[in-house]
Every structure is written in structure tokens, then in C-alpha cells.
Short mmCIF file of N, CA and C in Angstrom, two decimals:
data_model
loop_
_atom_site.label_atom_id
_atom_site.label_comp_id
_atom_site.label_asym_id
_atom_site.label_seq_id
_atom_site.Cartn_x
_atom_site.Cartn_y
_atom_site.Cartn_z
N ALA A 1 -18.46 5.78 -7.10
CA ALA A 1 -17.93 6.97 -7.76
C ALA A 1 -18.68 7.22 -9.07
N ARG A 2 -19.12 6.18 -9.75
CA ARG A 2 -19.81 6.38 -11.02
C ARG A 2 -21.19 7.01 -10.81
N ARG A 3 -21.82 6.70 -9.69
CA ARG A 3 -23.12 7.33 -9.41
C ARG A 3 -22.96 8.83 -9.23
N TRP A 4 -21.89 9.22 -8.54
CA TRP A 4 -21.61 10.65 -8.38
C TRP A 4 -21.32 11.27 -9.73
N SER A 5 -20.58 10.57 -10.56
CA SER A 5 -20.28 11.08 -11.90
C SER A 5 -21.56 11.30 -12.69
N LEU A 6 -22.47 10.36 -12.60
CA LEU A 6 -23.74 10.49 -13.29
C LEU A 6 -24.54 11.68 -12.77
N ALA A 7 -24.59 11.81 -11.46
CA ALA A 7 -25.33 12.93 -10.85
C ALA A 7 -24.75 14.28 -11.30
N PHE A 8 -23.43 14.39 -11.25
CA PHE A 8 -22.80 15.65 -11.65
C PHE A 8 -22.94 15.90 -13.15
N ALA A 9 -22.90 14.86 -13.97
CA ALA A 9 -23.06 15.02 -15.41
C ALA A 9 -24.48 15.49 -15.75
N LEU A 10 -25.46 14.96 -15.05
CA LEU A 10 -26.85 15.40 -15.27
C LEU A 10 -27.01 16.86 -14.84
N ALA A 11 -26.39 17.23 -13.73
CA ALA A 11 -26.44 18.63 -13.29
C ALA A 11 -25.73 19.52 -14.31
N LEU A 12 -24.60 19.08 -14.80
CA LEU A 12 -23.85 19.83 -15.80
C LEU A 12 -24.68 20.01 -17.07
N LEU A 13 -25.37 18.98 -17.47
CA LEU A 13 -26.23 19.05 -18.65
C LEU A 13 -27.28 20.14 -18.46
N GLY A 14 -27.90 20.14 -17.32
CA GLY A 14 -28.91 21.17 -17.05
C GLY A 14 -28.33 22.58 -17.06
N VAL A 15 -27.18 22.74 -16.45
CA VAL A 15 -26.55 24.06 -16.37
C VAL A 15 -26.11 24.54 -17.74
N THR A 16 -25.59 23.64 -18.57
CA THR A 16 -25.14 24.07 -19.89
C THR A 16 -26.30 24.46 -20.80
N LEU A 17 -27.50 24.02 -20.49
CA LEU A 17 -28.65 24.38 -21.31
C LEU A 17 -29.26 25.73 -20.92
N ILE A 18 -28.91 26.25 -19.77
CA ILE A 18 -29.50 27.51 -19.31
C ILE A 18 -29.32 28.65 -20.31
N PRO A 19 -28.11 28.87 -20.87
CA PRO A 19 -27.98 29.98 -21.83
C PRO A 19 -28.88 29.86 -23.05
N ALA A 20 -29.17 28.65 -23.47
CA ALA A 20 -30.06 28.46 -24.62
C ALA A 20 -31.50 28.82 -24.24
N PHE A 21 -31.92 28.46 -23.03
CA PHE A 21 -33.28 28.74 -22.60
C PHE A 21 -33.49 30.21 -22.25
N THR A 22 -32.46 30.88 -21.81
CA THR A 22 -32.59 32.30 -21.46
C THR A 22 -32.41 33.20 -22.67
N GLY A 23 -31.96 32.66 -23.78
CA GLY A 23 -31.76 33.45 -24.97
C GLY A 23 -30.38 34.09 -25.05
N SER A 24 -29.52 33.81 -24.09
CA SER A 24 -28.16 34.35 -24.12
C SER A 24 -27.38 33.77 -25.30
N LEU A 25 -27.67 32.53 -25.62
CA LEU A 25 -27.04 31.87 -26.77
C LEU A 25 -28.15 31.26 -27.61
N GLY A 26 -27.83 30.97 -28.85
CA GLY A 26 -28.85 30.54 -29.80
C GLY A 26 -29.16 29.06 -29.79
N PRO A 27 -30.03 28.66 -30.72
CA PRO A 27 -30.45 27.25 -30.80
C PRO A 27 -29.32 26.31 -31.20
N LEU A 28 -28.35 26.79 -31.97
CA LEU A 28 -27.21 25.94 -32.32
C LEU A 28 -26.48 25.52 -31.05
N TYR A 29 -26.23 26.49 -30.18
CA TYR A 29 -25.58 26.17 -28.90
C TYR A 29 -26.42 25.16 -28.12
N GLY A 30 -27.72 25.41 -28.04
CA GLY A 30 -28.59 24.52 -27.28
C GLY A 30 -28.57 23.09 -27.81
N ALA A 31 -28.59 22.95 -29.12
CA ALA A 31 -28.59 21.61 -29.72
C ALA A 31 -27.27 20.90 -29.45
N VAL A 32 -26.17 21.62 -29.61
CA VAL A 32 -24.86 20.99 -29.38
C VAL A 32 -24.67 20.67 -27.90
N ALA A 33 -25.09 21.58 -27.02
CA ALA A 33 -24.97 21.33 -25.58
C ALA A 33 -25.79 20.11 -25.17
N LEU A 34 -26.98 19.99 -25.72
CA LEU A 34 -27.83 18.83 -25.41
C LEU A 34 -27.22 17.54 -25.94
N ALA A 35 -26.74 17.56 -27.17
CA ALA A 35 -26.15 16.35 -27.76
C ALA A 35 -24.86 15.95 -27.04
N ALA A 36 -23.99 16.91 -26.79
CA ALA A 36 -22.72 16.60 -26.12
C ALA A 36 -22.96 16.13 -24.69
N GLY A 37 -23.87 16.79 -23.99
CA GLY A 37 -24.20 16.37 -22.62
C GLY A 37 -24.84 15.00 -22.59
N GLY A 38 -25.70 14.74 -23.55
CA GLY A 38 -26.34 13.42 -23.64
C GLY A 38 -25.34 12.32 -23.91
N PHE A 39 -24.38 12.62 -24.78
CA PHE A 39 -23.32 11.66 -25.08
C PHE A 39 -22.49 11.37 -23.83
N PHE A 40 -22.16 12.41 -23.09
CA PHE A 40 -21.38 12.26 -21.85
C PHE A 40 -22.14 11.41 -20.84
N VAL A 41 -23.41 11.70 -20.65
CA VAL A 41 -24.24 10.92 -19.72
C VAL A 41 -24.33 9.47 -20.18
N ALA A 42 -24.49 9.26 -21.47
CA ALA A 42 -24.58 7.89 -22.01
C ALA A 42 -23.30 7.10 -21.74
N ARG A 43 -22.16 7.75 -21.88
CA ARG A 43 -20.88 7.08 -21.61
C ARG A 43 -20.75 6.71 -20.13
N ILE A 44 -21.26 7.54 -19.26
CA ILE A 44 -21.21 7.22 -17.83
C ILE A 44 -22.11 6.02 -17.54
N VAL A 45 -23.30 6.02 -18.10
CA VAL A 45 -24.22 4.88 -17.90
C VAL A 45 -23.59 3.61 -18.44
N ARG A 46 -22.94 3.71 -19.59
CA ARG A 46 -22.25 2.55 -20.16
C ARG A 46 -21.15 2.05 -19.23
N ALA A 47 -20.39 2.97 -18.66
CA ALA A 47 -19.32 2.58 -17.73
C ALA A 47 -19.89 1.92 -16.48
N MET A 48 -21.05 2.38 -16.05
CA MET A 48 -21.69 1.76 -14.88
C MET A 48 -22.07 0.31 -15.18
N ARG A 49 -22.52 0.06 -16.40
CA ARG A 49 -22.90 -1.31 -16.77
C ARG A 49 -21.70 -2.21 -17.01
N LEU A 50 -20.67 -1.69 -17.69
CA LEU A 50 -19.52 -2.52 -18.05
C LEU A 50 -18.54 -2.73 -16.90
N ASP A 51 -18.36 -1.70 -16.08
CA ASP A 51 -17.47 -1.78 -14.92
C ASP A 51 -16.05 -2.22 -15.31
N THR A 52 -15.49 -1.53 -16.32
CA THR A 52 -14.13 -1.84 -16.77
C THR A 52 -13.30 -0.55 -16.82
N PRO A 53 -12.00 -0.67 -16.70
CA PRO A 53 -11.15 0.52 -16.82
C PRO A 53 -11.25 1.18 -18.20
N GLU A 54 -11.45 0.38 -19.23
CA GLU A 54 -11.58 0.94 -20.58
C GLU A 54 -12.82 1.83 -20.68
N ALA A 55 -13.91 1.40 -20.08
CA ALA A 55 -15.14 2.21 -20.10
C ALA A 55 -14.93 3.50 -19.31
N ASP A 56 -14.16 3.42 -18.23
CA ASP A 56 -13.85 4.63 -17.47
C ASP A 56 -13.00 5.60 -18.27
N ARG A 57 -12.08 5.08 -19.06
CA ARG A 57 -11.28 5.95 -19.93
C ARG A 57 -12.16 6.61 -20.99
N ASP A 58 -13.15 5.87 -21.49
CA ASP A 58 -14.09 6.45 -22.45
C ASP A 58 -14.89 7.60 -21.83
N VAL A 59 -15.22 7.47 -20.55
CA VAL A 59 -15.91 8.56 -19.85
C VAL A 59 -15.02 9.80 -19.80
N PHE A 60 -13.76 9.60 -19.50
CA PHE A 60 -12.82 10.72 -19.46
C PHE A 60 -12.72 11.39 -20.83
N LYS A 61 -12.61 10.58 -21.88
CA LYS A 61 -12.53 11.13 -23.23
C LYS A 61 -13.82 11.86 -23.60
N ALA A 62 -14.96 11.30 -23.20
CA ALA A 62 -16.24 11.94 -23.48
C ALA A 62 -16.35 13.28 -22.75
N SER A 63 -15.80 13.35 -21.54
CA SER A 63 -15.85 14.62 -20.81
C SER A 63 -15.03 15.69 -21.51
N LEU A 64 -13.89 15.29 -22.05
CA LEU A 64 -13.06 16.25 -22.79
C LEU A 64 -13.77 16.71 -24.06
N CYS A 65 -14.41 15.79 -24.75
CA CYS A 65 -15.15 16.14 -25.97
C CYS A 65 -16.33 17.06 -25.63
N GLN A 66 -17.05 16.75 -24.58
CA GLN A 66 -18.20 17.56 -24.19
C GLN A 66 -17.77 18.98 -23.88
N LEU A 67 -16.75 19.12 -23.08
CA LEU A 67 -16.27 20.45 -22.70
C LEU A 67 -15.79 21.22 -23.93
N SER A 68 -15.00 20.56 -24.78
CA SER A 68 -14.48 21.22 -25.98
C SER A 68 -15.59 21.67 -26.92
N LEU A 69 -16.55 20.79 -27.14
CA LEU A 69 -17.65 21.14 -28.05
C LEU A 69 -18.49 22.29 -27.52
N VAL A 70 -18.83 22.22 -26.24
CA VAL A 70 -19.67 23.27 -25.66
C VAL A 70 -18.96 24.62 -25.69
N LEU A 71 -17.70 24.64 -25.33
CA LEU A 71 -16.97 25.91 -25.36
C LEU A 71 -16.78 26.42 -26.78
N ALA A 72 -16.49 25.54 -27.72
CA ALA A 72 -16.30 25.96 -29.11
C ALA A 72 -17.58 26.54 -29.70
N VAL A 73 -18.69 25.86 -29.50
CA VAL A 73 -19.95 26.35 -30.07
C VAL A 73 -20.41 27.61 -29.35
N MET A 74 -20.06 27.75 -28.08
CA MET A 74 -20.37 28.99 -27.36
C MET A 74 -19.63 30.17 -28.01
N LEU A 75 -18.37 29.96 -28.29
CA LEU A 75 -17.56 31.00 -28.92
C LEU A 75 -18.11 31.32 -30.32
N ILE A 76 -18.41 30.29 -31.09
CA ILE A 76 -18.96 30.49 -32.44
C ILE A 76 -20.26 31.26 -32.37
N ASP A 77 -21.12 30.87 -31.45
CA ASP A 77 -22.41 31.54 -31.31
C ASP A 77 -22.24 33.01 -30.93
N LEU A 78 -21.33 33.27 -30.02
CA LEU A 78 -21.10 34.66 -29.60
C LEU A 78 -20.47 35.50 -30.72
N LEU A 79 -19.58 34.90 -31.52
CA LEU A 79 -18.96 35.64 -32.62
C LEU A 79 -19.92 35.91 -33.77
N ARG A 80 -20.95 35.11 -33.90
CA ARG A 80 -21.93 35.29 -34.98
C ARG A 80 -22.91 36.41 -34.69
N ARG A 81 -22.96 36.88 -33.46
CA ARG A 81 -23.95 37.92 -33.10
C ARG A 81 -23.52 39.29 -33.47
#
């Protein structure tokens, strides 16, 4: 299941960067999306190595943080235009 999580997180990272590359959203969004997505992927890799329920909970928390940050900065970026 963690391999699937990693695959989907990497795909999500790529998809969240599309608006920054197309110019729909600015560089602030791109930087935050990259950092939040990278953090999420790093937590999944850590969970794969540790193989503990606590590490899995950290992945869940990281996913909530990633989603919240990306949506918040998207809104901020759109309101600044």
C-alpha cells in the first residue's frame, strides 16, 4: 500500500505544479506546491523505511498539511491578481 501511496503522491506533485508552469498561478504557488509535495513524498518514503503505525499517521498528517497549504496559497495567489 505504501508503494501505491508513493506513486500517487508523485503524480499529485506533478499535477499540482502544472498551474505554476502554465502561468495560471504565480511562482509563490509553485514554490509552496513543490515544498509541500516534497514534504509529503518524504513522509511516505520515511514510512516505507520505518514500517510503523506512527509513521503512517505522520503520512496522513502530511497529506492534510499538503492539501491545506496548496489550497490556501492557490487562493492567496488568485486574490492577489
